[in-house]
Each structure stands twice: as C-alpha cells, then as structure tokens.
Short mmCIF file of C-alpha atoms and ligand atoms in Angstrom, two decimals:
data_model
loop_
_atom_site.label_atom_id
_atom_site.label_comp_id
_atom_site.label_asym_id
_atom_site.label_seq_id
_atom_site.Cartn_x
_atom_site.Cartn_y
_atom_site.Cartn_z
CA MET A 12 59.29 123.67 -64.85
CA GLU A 13 59.19 122.07 -68.01
CA GLU A 14 56.52 119.48 -69.33
CA VAL A 15 56.91 117.21 -72.65
CA LYS A 16 53.74 115.01 -73.07
CA VAL A 17 54.04 111.56 -74.60
CA ASP A 18 50.48 111.36 -76.28
CA LEU A 19 49.36 107.64 -76.38
CA GLY A 20 45.64 107.96 -75.89
CA ILE A 21 44.62 106.60 -72.45
CA HIS A 22 48.35 105.42 -71.66
CA SER A 23 49.39 109.34 -72.11
CA TYR A 24 51.64 110.65 -69.56
CA PRO A 25 53.64 113.63 -68.77
CA ILE A 26 57.24 114.20 -68.40
CA TYR A 27 58.17 117.06 -65.92
CA ILE A 28 62.02 118.42 -66.24
CA SER A 29 63.18 120.48 -63.67
CA PRO A 30 66.07 120.94 -60.99
CA GLY A 31 64.63 119.77 -57.21
CA SER A 32 61.55 117.98 -58.79
CA ILE A 33 62.55 114.80 -56.87
CA GLY A 34 61.24 116.53 -53.81
CA TYR A 35 58.21 117.20 -55.39
CA LEU A 36 57.32 113.53 -55.87
CA GLY A 37 54.94 112.84 -53.28
CA GLU A 38 53.16 115.98 -53.92
CA TRP A 39 52.39 115.08 -57.36
CA LEU A 40 51.55 111.55 -56.65
CA SER A 41 48.92 112.39 -53.93
CA GLN A 42 47.26 114.68 -56.82
CA ALA A 43 46.30 111.05 -58.26
CA ASP A 44 44.12 108.29 -57.09
CA PHE A 45 47.25 105.72 -56.29
CA SER A 46 47.06 103.60 -53.07
CA THR A 47 48.82 104.72 -50.05
CA ARG A 48 51.36 101.67 -49.96
CA THR A 49 54.09 102.43 -52.54
CA LEU A 50 57.45 100.53 -53.32
CA VAL A 51 60.81 102.61 -54.13
CA VAL A 52 63.23 100.56 -56.05
CA SER A 53 67.01 101.82 -56.48
CA ASP A 54 70.08 100.68 -56.58
CA THR A 55 73.15 100.53 -54.23
CA THR A 56 74.80 103.59 -55.16
CA VAL A 57 71.74 105.90 -56.20
CA GLY A 58 69.69 104.87 -52.79
CA PRO A 59 72.03 106.33 -50.59
CA LEU A 60 72.38 109.25 -52.36
CA TYR A 61 68.69 110.56 -53.21
CA GLY A 62 66.45 107.33 -51.88
CA GLU A 63 65.75 109.40 -48.55
CA THR A 64 64.49 112.90 -50.33
CA VAL A 65 62.38 110.92 -52.51
CA VAL A 66 60.79 108.77 -49.35
CA ALA A 67 60.86 111.79 -47.06
CA SER A 68 58.96 113.48 -50.03
CA LEU A 69 56.21 110.37 -50.28
CA GLN A 70 55.77 110.17 -46.65
CA ALA A 71 55.28 114.01 -46.39
CA ASN A 72 52.20 113.51 -48.56
CA GLY A 73 50.72 110.42 -47.11
CA PHE A 74 52.51 107.69 -48.48
CA ALA A 75 53.87 104.71 -46.92
CA ALA A 76 56.99 104.40 -49.02
CA GLU A 77 59.58 101.62 -48.79
CA LEU A 78 62.71 101.53 -50.30
CA VAL A 79 64.57 98.36 -52.23
CA CYS A 80 67.86 98.58 -53.41
CA VAL A 81 69.49 96.01 -55.93
CA ALA A 82 73.26 96.25 -56.61
CA ALA A 83 74.25 98.79 -58.79
CA GLY A 84 75.21 97.23 -62.25
CA GLU A 85 73.90 95.51 -65.44
CA ALA A 86 73.79 92.26 -63.64
CA SER A 87 70.81 93.55 -61.88
CA LYS A 88 68.54 93.22 -65.05
CA CYS A 89 67.51 89.62 -64.18
CA LEU A 90 64.86 87.55 -62.93
CA THR A 91 66.57 87.07 -59.49
CA ALA A 92 66.61 90.76 -58.76
CA ALA A 93 62.93 91.00 -60.51
CA GLU A 94 61.80 88.32 -57.77
CA LYS A 95 63.58 90.41 -54.56
CA ILE A 96 61.03 93.61 -55.95
CA TYR A 97 58.11 90.97 -55.86
CA THR A 98 58.82 89.75 -52.39
CA GLN A 99 59.43 93.32 -50.96
CA ALA A 100 55.87 94.28 -52.83
CA ILE A 101 54.10 91.48 -51.60
CA LEU A 102 55.92 92.05 -47.84
CA ALA A 103 54.89 95.87 -47.84
CA GLY A 104 51.34 94.78 -49.14
CA LEU A 105 51.34 96.60 -52.34
CA ASP A 106 47.72 96.59 -54.19
CA ARG A 107 46.73 97.16 -57.70
CA LYS A 108 46.64 100.66 -57.45
CA SER A 109 50.18 101.05 -55.57
CA THR A 110 53.01 102.73 -57.56
CA ILE A 111 56.24 100.68 -58.12
CA ILE A 112 58.95 103.80 -58.29
CA ALA A 113 62.16 103.69 -60.40
CA LEU A 114 64.95 105.53 -58.87
CA GLY A 115 67.92 105.12 -60.67
CA GLY A 116 69.54 104.73 -64.38
CA GLY A 117 68.42 102.50 -67.30
CA VAL A 118 68.93 99.42 -65.03
CA VAL A 119 66.82 100.27 -62.16
CA GLY A 120 63.87 101.77 -64.76
CA ASP A 121 63.70 98.73 -67.15
CA LEU A 122 64.01 96.14 -63.80
CA ALA A 123 61.50 98.11 -61.88
CA GLY A 124 59.38 98.51 -65.14
CA PHE A 125 59.02 94.76 -65.82
CA ALA A 126 58.26 94.14 -62.12
CA ALA A 127 55.37 96.73 -62.02
CA ALA A 128 54.39 95.47 -65.37
CA THR A 129 53.88 91.78 -64.03
CA TYR A 130 53.54 92.25 -60.23
CA LEU A 131 49.66 91.05 -60.02
CA ARG A 132 49.68 91.59 -63.70
CA GLY A 133 50.34 95.22 -63.74
CA VAL A 134 50.59 98.43 -61.08
CA PRO A 135 51.14 101.36 -61.81
CA PHE A 136 54.67 102.76 -62.70
CA ILE A 137 56.61 105.88 -62.08
CA GLN A 138 59.84 106.85 -63.80
CA VAL A 139 62.22 108.90 -61.75
CA PRO A 140 65.73 108.62 -64.09
CA THR A 141 68.97 109.58 -62.59
CA THR A 142 71.40 108.86 -65.35
CA LEU A 143 71.54 111.08 -68.59
CA LEU A 144 70.88 108.14 -70.67
CA ALA A 145 68.12 107.44 -68.66
CA GLN A 146 66.72 111.01 -68.71
CA VAL A 147 67.00 111.23 -72.26
CA ASP A 148 65.94 107.79 -73.34
CA SER A 149 65.30 105.05 -71.21
CA SER A 150 62.51 106.23 -68.64
CA VAL A 151 60.29 107.17 -71.86
CA GLY A 152 58.59 105.00 -74.29
CA GLY A 153 57.80 102.06 -71.88
CA LYS A 154 60.59 99.01 -73.22
CA VAL A 155 60.93 97.59 -69.67
CA ALA A 156 62.75 94.36 -69.75
CA VAL A 157 65.46 91.85 -67.94
CA ASP A 158 68.24 90.40 -69.88
CA HIS A 159 69.00 86.61 -70.68
CA ILE A 160 72.42 85.45 -70.82
CA LEU A 161 71.85 84.58 -74.46
CA GLY A 162 71.04 88.02 -75.08
CA LYS A 163 70.00 91.45 -74.25
CA ASN A 164 66.49 92.49 -72.90
CA LEU A 165 64.94 89.38 -74.38
CA ILE A 166 62.69 89.15 -71.35
CA GLY A 167 60.31 91.90 -71.47
CA ALA A 168 57.00 94.05 -72.10
CA PHE A 169 55.71 97.66 -73.29
CA TYR A 170 54.82 99.16 -70.09
CA GLN A 171 54.13 102.99 -70.24
CA PRO A 172 54.89 104.64 -66.97
CA LYS A 173 52.34 107.01 -65.17
CA LEU A 174 54.49 110.02 -64.98
CA VAL A 175 58.23 110.42 -65.80
CA VAL A 176 59.99 112.78 -63.04
CA ILE A 177 63.50 114.38 -64.46
CA ASP A 178 65.40 116.25 -61.87
CA PRO A 179 68.71 117.35 -64.05
CA ALA A 180 70.36 118.36 -60.45
CA VAL A 181 71.11 114.87 -59.84
CA LEU A 182 73.36 114.57 -62.52
CA GLU A 183 76.06 116.64 -60.27
CA THR A 184 77.17 113.30 -59.07
CA LEU A 185 77.12 111.34 -62.17
CA PRO A 186 80.55 110.05 -63.04
CA ASP A 187 81.92 111.10 -66.33
CA ARG A 188 81.84 107.46 -68.04
CA GLU A 189 78.24 107.38 -67.18
CA LEU A 190 77.87 111.20 -68.85
CA LYS A 191 79.63 110.08 -71.96
CA ALA A 192 77.69 106.62 -72.14
CA GLY A 193 74.38 108.67 -72.07
CA LEU A 194 75.54 110.91 -74.68
CA ALA A 195 75.92 108.02 -77.22
CA GLU A 196 71.79 107.99 -77.23
CA VAL A 197 71.98 111.49 -77.30
CA VAL A 198 73.91 111.44 -80.09
CA LYS A 199 71.76 108.48 -81.69
CA HIS A 200 68.72 111.08 -81.55
CA GLY A 201 70.33 113.58 -83.37
CA VAL A 202 71.57 111.13 -85.94
CA ILE A 203 68.25 109.58 -86.55
CA ALA A 204 65.92 112.78 -86.47
CA ASP A 205 67.42 116.25 -86.16
CA ASN A 206 70.77 117.19 -87.78
CA ASP A 207 70.56 120.81 -86.34
CA PHE A 208 70.47 119.11 -82.94
CA PHE A 209 73.46 117.15 -83.85
CA ALA A 210 75.42 120.14 -85.05
CA PHE A 211 74.37 121.93 -81.54
CA LEU A 212 76.05 118.98 -79.75
CA ASN A 213 79.30 119.20 -81.79
CA ASP A 214 79.12 123.11 -81.33
CA ASN A 215 78.69 122.75 -77.71
CA SER A 216 80.71 119.59 -76.77
CA PRO A 217 83.27 121.68 -74.14
CA ALA A 218 79.86 122.55 -71.86
CA ILE A 219 78.06 119.35 -72.35
CA LEU A 220 81.08 117.69 -70.95
CA ALA A 221 81.33 120.11 -68.37
CA LYS A 222 77.86 119.30 -67.19
CA ASP A 223 76.68 123.13 -68.14
CA PRO A 224 73.49 122.95 -66.49
CA ALA A 225 71.52 125.12 -69.04
CA VAL A 226 72.89 122.93 -71.97
CA LEU A 227 72.04 119.56 -70.48
CA SER A 228 68.45 120.58 -69.70
CA ARG A 229 68.23 121.80 -73.29
CA ILE A 230 69.42 118.36 -74.32
CA ILE A 231 67.06 116.42 -72.16
CA ARG A 232 63.85 118.29 -73.49
CA ARG A 233 64.85 117.83 -76.78
CA ASN A 234 65.74 114.07 -76.45
CA CYS A 235 62.40 113.62 -74.89
CA GLU A 236 60.44 115.32 -77.39
CA ILE A 237 62.07 113.30 -80.17
CA LYS A 238 61.50 110.14 -78.38
CA ALA A 239 58.30 110.84 -77.62
CA SER A 240 57.51 111.62 -80.73
CA VAL A 241 58.63 108.56 -82.76
CA VAL A 242 56.79 106.38 -79.80
CA GLU A 243 53.44 108.25 -80.12
CA GLN A 244 53.78 106.77 -83.99
CA ASP A 245 54.54 103.33 -83.11
CA GLU A 246 54.36 102.55 -79.57
CA ARG A 247 54.96 98.65 -80.10
CA GLU A 248 58.00 98.52 -82.75
CA ALA A 249 55.98 97.72 -85.91
CA ASN A 250 58.01 99.72 -87.80
CA LEU A 251 58.92 103.53 -87.36
CA ARG A 252 60.14 102.79 -83.91
CA MET A 253 62.79 100.45 -84.88
CA ILE A 254 65.05 103.62 -85.74
CA LEU A 255 65.41 104.07 -81.85
CA ASN A 256 67.53 101.10 -82.17
CA PHE A 257 69.92 102.57 -84.34
CA GLY A 258 73.19 100.85 -83.33
CA HIS A 259 71.93 98.28 -81.11
CA THR A 260 72.04 95.18 -83.54
CA ILE A 261 75.82 95.60 -83.03
CA GLY A 262 75.44 97.22 -79.93
CA HIS A 263 73.48 94.79 -77.87
CA ALA A 264 75.51 91.91 -79.29
CA ILE A 265 78.66 93.57 -77.99
CA GLU A 266 77.42 94.01 -74.52
CA ALA A 267 76.19 90.19 -74.51
CA GLY A 268 79.17 89.10 -76.13
CA ALA A 269 81.66 90.86 -73.46
CA GLY A 270 79.49 89.59 -70.47
CA PHE A 271 77.07 92.56 -70.05
CA GLU A 272 79.81 94.20 -67.70
CA ARG A 273 82.72 95.05 -69.73
CA TYR A 274 80.69 98.02 -71.74
CA ARG A 275 78.06 100.63 -70.33
CA HIS A 276 75.15 100.17 -72.91
CA GLY A 277 75.58 103.64 -74.49
CA GLU A 278 79.61 102.93 -75.09
CA ALA A 279 78.32 99.48 -76.99
CA ILE A 280 75.99 101.60 -78.62
CA ALA A 281 78.72 103.99 -79.75
CA ILE A 282 80.32 101.25 -81.26
CA GLY A 283 77.40 99.57 -82.88
CA MET A 284 76.67 103.07 -84.60
CA HIS A 285 80.03 103.20 -85.90
CA GLY A 286 79.36 99.76 -87.30
CA ALA A 287 76.10 100.57 -88.92
CA ALA A 288 77.39 103.62 -90.41
CA LEU A 289 80.28 101.47 -92.24
CA LEU A 290 77.60 99.23 -93.48
CA SER A 291 75.34 101.83 -94.86
CA ARG A 292 78.48 103.45 -96.50
CA TYR A 293 79.60 99.87 -98.03
CA LEU A 294 76.24 99.74 -99.26
CA GLY A 295 76.18 102.85 -100.93
CA LEU A 296 73.50 104.41 -98.63
CA CYS A 297 75.63 107.10 -97.26
CA ARG A 298 78.91 109.30 -98.11
CA GLU A 299 82.08 108.74 -96.50
CA ASP A 300 82.04 112.15 -94.71
CA THR A 301 78.67 111.30 -93.15
CA VAL A 302 80.41 108.25 -91.55
CA LEU A 303 83.31 110.31 -90.27
CA ALA A 304 80.91 112.98 -88.75
CA LEU A 305 79.41 110.54 -86.72
CA LYS A 306 82.69 109.01 -85.88
CA ASN A 307 84.21 112.31 -84.95
CA THR A 308 81.22 113.00 -82.78
CA LEU A 309 81.14 109.92 -80.75
CA LEU A 310 85.16 110.25 -80.35
CA ARG A 311 84.87 113.92 -79.42
CA PHE A 312 82.55 112.85 -76.34
CA GLY A 313 85.11 110.35 -75.32
CA LEU A 314 83.21 107.30 -76.56
CA PRO A 315 84.57 103.88 -78.26
CA VAL A 316 84.03 103.24 -82.11
CA GLN A 317 85.86 99.57 -81.88
CA SER A 318 85.97 96.79 -79.60
CA SER A 319 88.79 93.95 -79.47
CA GLU A 320 86.85 92.12 -76.79
CA CYS A 321 84.51 90.26 -79.28
CA ARG A 322 85.01 88.07 -82.47
CA ALA A 323 82.79 88.64 -85.21
CA GLU A 324 81.57 85.29 -85.50
CA GLN A 325 80.41 85.30 -82.04
CA LEU A 326 78.73 88.85 -82.69
CA LEU A 327 76.86 87.42 -85.41
CA SER A 328 75.02 84.62 -83.18
CA PHE A 329 73.73 87.13 -81.17
CA ILE A 330 72.58 89.46 -83.99
CA GLU A 331 70.42 86.69 -85.27
CA ARG A 332 68.71 86.65 -82.32
CA ASP A 333 68.11 90.42 -82.27
CA LYS A 334 64.43 91.51 -81.52
CA LYS A 335 63.99 93.46 -84.79
CA ASN A 336 64.41 90.33 -86.65
CA ILE A 337 61.33 88.56 -88.31
CA SER A 338 61.34 85.05 -90.03
CA GLY A 339 65.08 85.26 -90.01
CA SER A 340 66.06 88.09 -91.88
CA ILE A 341 67.72 90.57 -89.76
CA ASN A 342 66.35 94.09 -90.21
CA TRP A 343 69.36 96.86 -90.13
CA VAL A 344 68.83 100.49 -89.32
CA LEU A 345 71.12 102.36 -91.73
CA LEU A 346 72.35 105.54 -92.04
CA GLU A 347 71.56 108.02 -95.56
CA ASP A 348 72.60 111.13 -93.66
CA ILE A 349 72.91 113.24 -90.44
CA GLY A 350 69.12 113.21 -89.64
CA ARG A 351 67.75 110.76 -91.75
CA VAL A 352 68.19 106.66 -91.45
CA THR A 353 66.48 103.79 -93.52
CA ILE A 354 65.54 100.21 -92.34
CA ARG A 355 66.95 97.32 -94.62
CA SER A 356 66.71 93.88 -94.35
CA ASP A 357 68.55 92.96 -97.62
CA VAL A 358 71.86 93.30 -96.40
CA PRO A 359 74.44 90.74 -97.73
CA ALA A 360 75.85 88.83 -95.07
CA ASP A 361 79.80 89.07 -96.15
CA LEU A 362 79.20 92.98 -95.78
CA VAL A 363 77.87 92.45 -92.06
CA LYS A 364 81.13 90.11 -91.35
CA ARG A 365 83.18 93.03 -93.29
CA VAL A 366 82.21 95.57 -91.01
CA LEU A 367 82.22 93.20 -87.85
CA THR A 368 85.73 92.00 -88.37
CA GLU A 369 86.63 95.72 -89.06
CA ILE A 370 85.09 97.03 -85.69
CA THR A 371 86.83 94.42 -83.57
CA GLY A 372 89.74 93.73 -85.74
CA ILE A 373 89.48 89.97 -85.52
N1 LIG B 407 63.92 101.19 -71.94
C1 LIG B 407 64.74 101.53 -72.81
O1 LIG B 407 63.87 102.07 -73.56
C2 LIG B 407 65.85 101.91 -72.82
C3 LIG B 407 66.90 102.56 -73.42
C4 LIG B 407 68.21 102.64 -73.30
C5 LIG B 407 68.77 101.85 -72.16
N2 LIG B 407 68.32 101.24 -71.59
C6 LIG B 407 68.80 100.18 -70.99
O2 LIG B 407 69.16 101.22 -69.56
C7 LIG B 407 70.54 100.47 -69.07
C8 LIG B 407 71.55 101.29 -69.25
O3 LIG B 407 71.01 102.73 -68.17
P1 LIG B 407 72.37 103.68 -67.59
O4 LIG B 407 73.23 103.53 -68.68
O5 LIG B 407 71.56 104.83 -66.99
O6 LIG B 407 73.19 102.75 -66.59
P2 LIG B 407 72.80 102.09 -64.90
O7 LIG B 407 71.53 102.19 -64.44
O8 LIG B 407 73.85 101.23 -64.64
O9 LIG B 407 73.35 103.56 -64.48
C9 LIG B 407 75.02 103.64 -64.49
C10 LIG B 407 75.49 103.84 -63.07
O10 LIG B 407 75.24 105.28 -62.77
C11 LIG B 407 75.06 105.24 -61.33
N3 LIG B 407 74.19 106.03 -61.17
C12 LIG B 407 72.87 106.33 -61.24
N4 LIG B 407 72.58 107.76 -61.14
C13 LIG B 407 73.59 108.28 -60.48
C14 LIG B 407 73.96 109.34 -60.27
N5 LIG B 407 72.73 110.71 -60.43
N6 LIG B 407 74.93 110.02 -59.30
C15 LIG B 407 75.59 108.81 -59.50
N7 LIG B 407 75.64 107.59 -59.86
C16 LIG B 407 74.67 107.37 -60.50
C17 LIG B 407 74.08 103.34 -61.12
O11 LIG B 407 74.11 103.14 -59.89
C18 LIG B 407 74.94 102.86 -62.12
O12 LIG B 407 76.49 102.54 -61.35
C19 LIG B 407 70.82 99.11 -70.17
O13 LIG B 407 70.58 98.06 -69.64
C20 LIG B 407 70.16 99.60 -71.14
O14 LIG B 407 69.79 98.20 -72.06
C21 LIG B 407 66.93 101.03 -71.51
O1 LIG B 408 63.00 103.00 -77.13
C1 LIG B 408 63.33 102.26 -78.04
O2 LIG B 408 62.64 101.53 -78.74
C2 LIG B 408 64.80 101.96 -78.22
O3 LIG B 408 65.18 101.05 -79.05
C3 LIG B 408 65.75 102.41 -77.16
C4 LIG B 408 67.04 101.97 -77.25
O4 LIG B 408 68.19 102.82 -76.72
C5 LIG B 408 67.01 101.28 -75.87
O5 LIG B 408 68.59 100.63 -75.84
C6 LIG B 408 66.13 99.84 -75.72
O6 LIG B 408 66.03 99.18 -74.30
C7 LIG B 408 66.42 98.49 -77.08
O7 LIG B 408 65.00 97.95 -77.08
P1 LIG B 408 65.57 96.75 -77.45
O8 LIG B 408 63.84 96.15 -77.99
O9 LIG B 408 66.50 96.52 -78.77
O10 LIG B 408 65.96 95.48 -76.46
ZN1 LIG B 409 69.92 102.09 -76.24
#
C-alpha cells in the first residue's frame, strides 16, 4: 500500500492508495477512537456498485453502518441534499465521535464533507473517492461546499478529513467522460507545479486513456503529493493555495452559466485553463507555444477548450463573485510556463472580455 501524508499539525491525515482498499475501511477505522454508529454517504450510481463492500467492511469491524444515497450529479451539491444527510444522521443516532464517510466522486465528497463539518458542529469525516477527479483532487485539502444558484461552492467550509482511502480499482467502472474530466485537474497539477509530470502525461496518453492501472496509480500518487504540498503551505488559501484554482475563475463561471449540469467540472476547468492561458499570453506573461502545449494536451485527453453555451457578459457577472476576489478586484491565476503560474489582480477588463469572447465565440 502507498501512503501520502498531509501534514497539517493536529489536523494531519494519511492518504492510503491501494487496489481493494475499500474493503479494509472498517479495519482501519476500528483502530481509531470513533463511535460505532457511522453514516456512509454515496450517490445513486456509486452506492449500488460499492456501498455493500464498504458497509460490510464496517459491520465486520463492529460498526453500525448505514448507507444514504443522493441523486448522482452536481444538482445534489445543495442544501436540500445536505438536509437529507442531517436527517439520516439524526435518525441513525450519530454522535460527536461518529464518522460520516463520503463514498463517491467530488459531488458526494464536497456534500458529505459539508454535512460532516456542520452536523453537531462537526463530526469526523472520511473520504473514499471513487472518480479520478476525486482521487487526484477533491478528496484532499478539506474544501467542502454546496453550490448556490448564483455561483459555484458559495456555501462551504475548510474541513479536513481524518483519512482518505483511495482504491484505484474502482476506476474500472468509471465512464470515459468522467475519466477525461478528472484528467483536467491532473493536467492542472502538472501545469501549476511540475513540468516533468506534464511531459509524462503527454508521453503516456494512450495508456492513461486505456486506464492502465500502473500509470493511473502513479498519477494518483503524484497528484496527491502536489496537492498536499500546496495545502500544507497555505491551508486556507491566503495566497499560495490560489494556484490550485488555475482555470477555475472562468471554469466555475461556465459551470454556473450553463446551469451546472451541462458540463462536468473538469470539462469547464479545461475551458477555463485555456482561457487563463490566452489571458496570460495577451498580458505577455507566457509564450504562444506554452498556450499551445496546454491546449493540445487538453485536446489529447478529449477535453473541450471552448464553449458556445454561455455569453461573455453572463460569465463576467459570475467571475465578479469568485471566491478569490478581494474588495472587488479579481485575482487571476496566470500561466508563465508549464510548471509555473503567478497570481495577478491588475488584469485590464477589456482583455478579460476579449478572452471570454474568444472562448465562447460570442
Ligand atoms: N473540494 C475540492 O477540492 C474539489 C476539487 C475538485 C472538484 N471539486 C468538486 O467535485 C465535483 C466534481 O466531482 P466529480 O467529477 O467526481 O463528479 P461526480 O461526483 O458527479 O461524479 C461523476 C459521475 O461519476 C459517477 N461515479 C463516481 N464514481 C464512479 C465509479 N467508480 N464508477 C462509475 N461511476 C462513478 C457518479 O455517480 C457521477 O454520476 C464538482 O462539484 C467540483 O466542484 C471539489
Ligand atoms: O483545493 C483547492 O484549493 C482547489 O481550488 C481545487 C479545485 O480543483 C476545486 O475545484 C475547488 O473546489 C475550488 O474551490 P473554490 O474555492 O474555487 O470554490
Ligand atoms: Zn477543480
């Protein structure tokens, strides 16, 4: 089994990466001081696939585990779904030492984490991510949230899990579209922090798209290391952590502007990264071939780089509500080279408009 540590003082936790690991969850949790009552939160696709394995592992180790499933999809990242989890937690008698376990993709992780952060003012939270996106990004770092109609992840908290259990074998059932969406965040990590890893992705694209287990495990581990390192230096996004948001200023606006269901998060982020790269180019921060290297990598992984679903004006109103903005000024994460980004708040509005028009075609 591989292990990556997230070093956050008293909030430190391990990430275990191993095929078959979802069957060991009960054993690992029984070694800590948690109450026996526990709630597994999943969705209507993942619950039927892997819920029984997880619940059986918990029950075999003395836990009274219950499974609650929300509808699969981004629409479940809402307060109504959180309320459903609170109700199940109360009915199941969860106390302050009970765990809430997220078994699913980023939607389930963000939602269950939000419920765990707020139920009884906070109960222990465990991440068992089942999409590539969740295994390389959302299960690590403690951002938990639900969406608001006026913007993405606007209601949330920083709430670290106690443990992350990654089972790469569950990716066997992951649809190709979801694999590709996860690859957008994988590419992002290469772009912001590791140009050798970015080259590795391009050199191994056929194996990655064919879900080669050894290559995927290597990718998962490297992504967890990159993300852990950034979060360890700036847990609450005072400065450095903003780099993990590369592509998200435009990407989140596209998700919200297109009504949250049209694009997978990773797809919107792919378009957003391309937009951020163009903006960087127009500001003279990076070369044209750097923009092309990113664009071609995204296209190689079957990801979109443009969207005709939203209007530039509409995207601007969402961008103005971005969480990185302070006192009305927009903090942009911009590209200098593959492996190096910078944060700038002095980007002229006409350049932003030019890029939004270019990537939306409107
Ligand atoms: N907290 C963070 O740091 C962070 C980071 C990145 C993204 N996110 C959030 O994550 C969400 C996107 O996550 P996602 O892309 O995992 O989407 P998702 O959770 O909606 O999962 C995608 C689809 O795959 C299905 N699925 C999941 N695992 C499966 C498996 N093993 N086999 C078959 N089907 C499976 C799900 O049921 C769902 O239909 C967005 O809301 C985004 O904002 C959060
Ligand atoms: O962990 C982070 O920090 C990130 O920004 C990771 C992103 O991939 C993720 O989509 C995150 O949920 C975005 O957070 P937000 O603060 O911009 O809502
Ligand atoms: Zn993201």
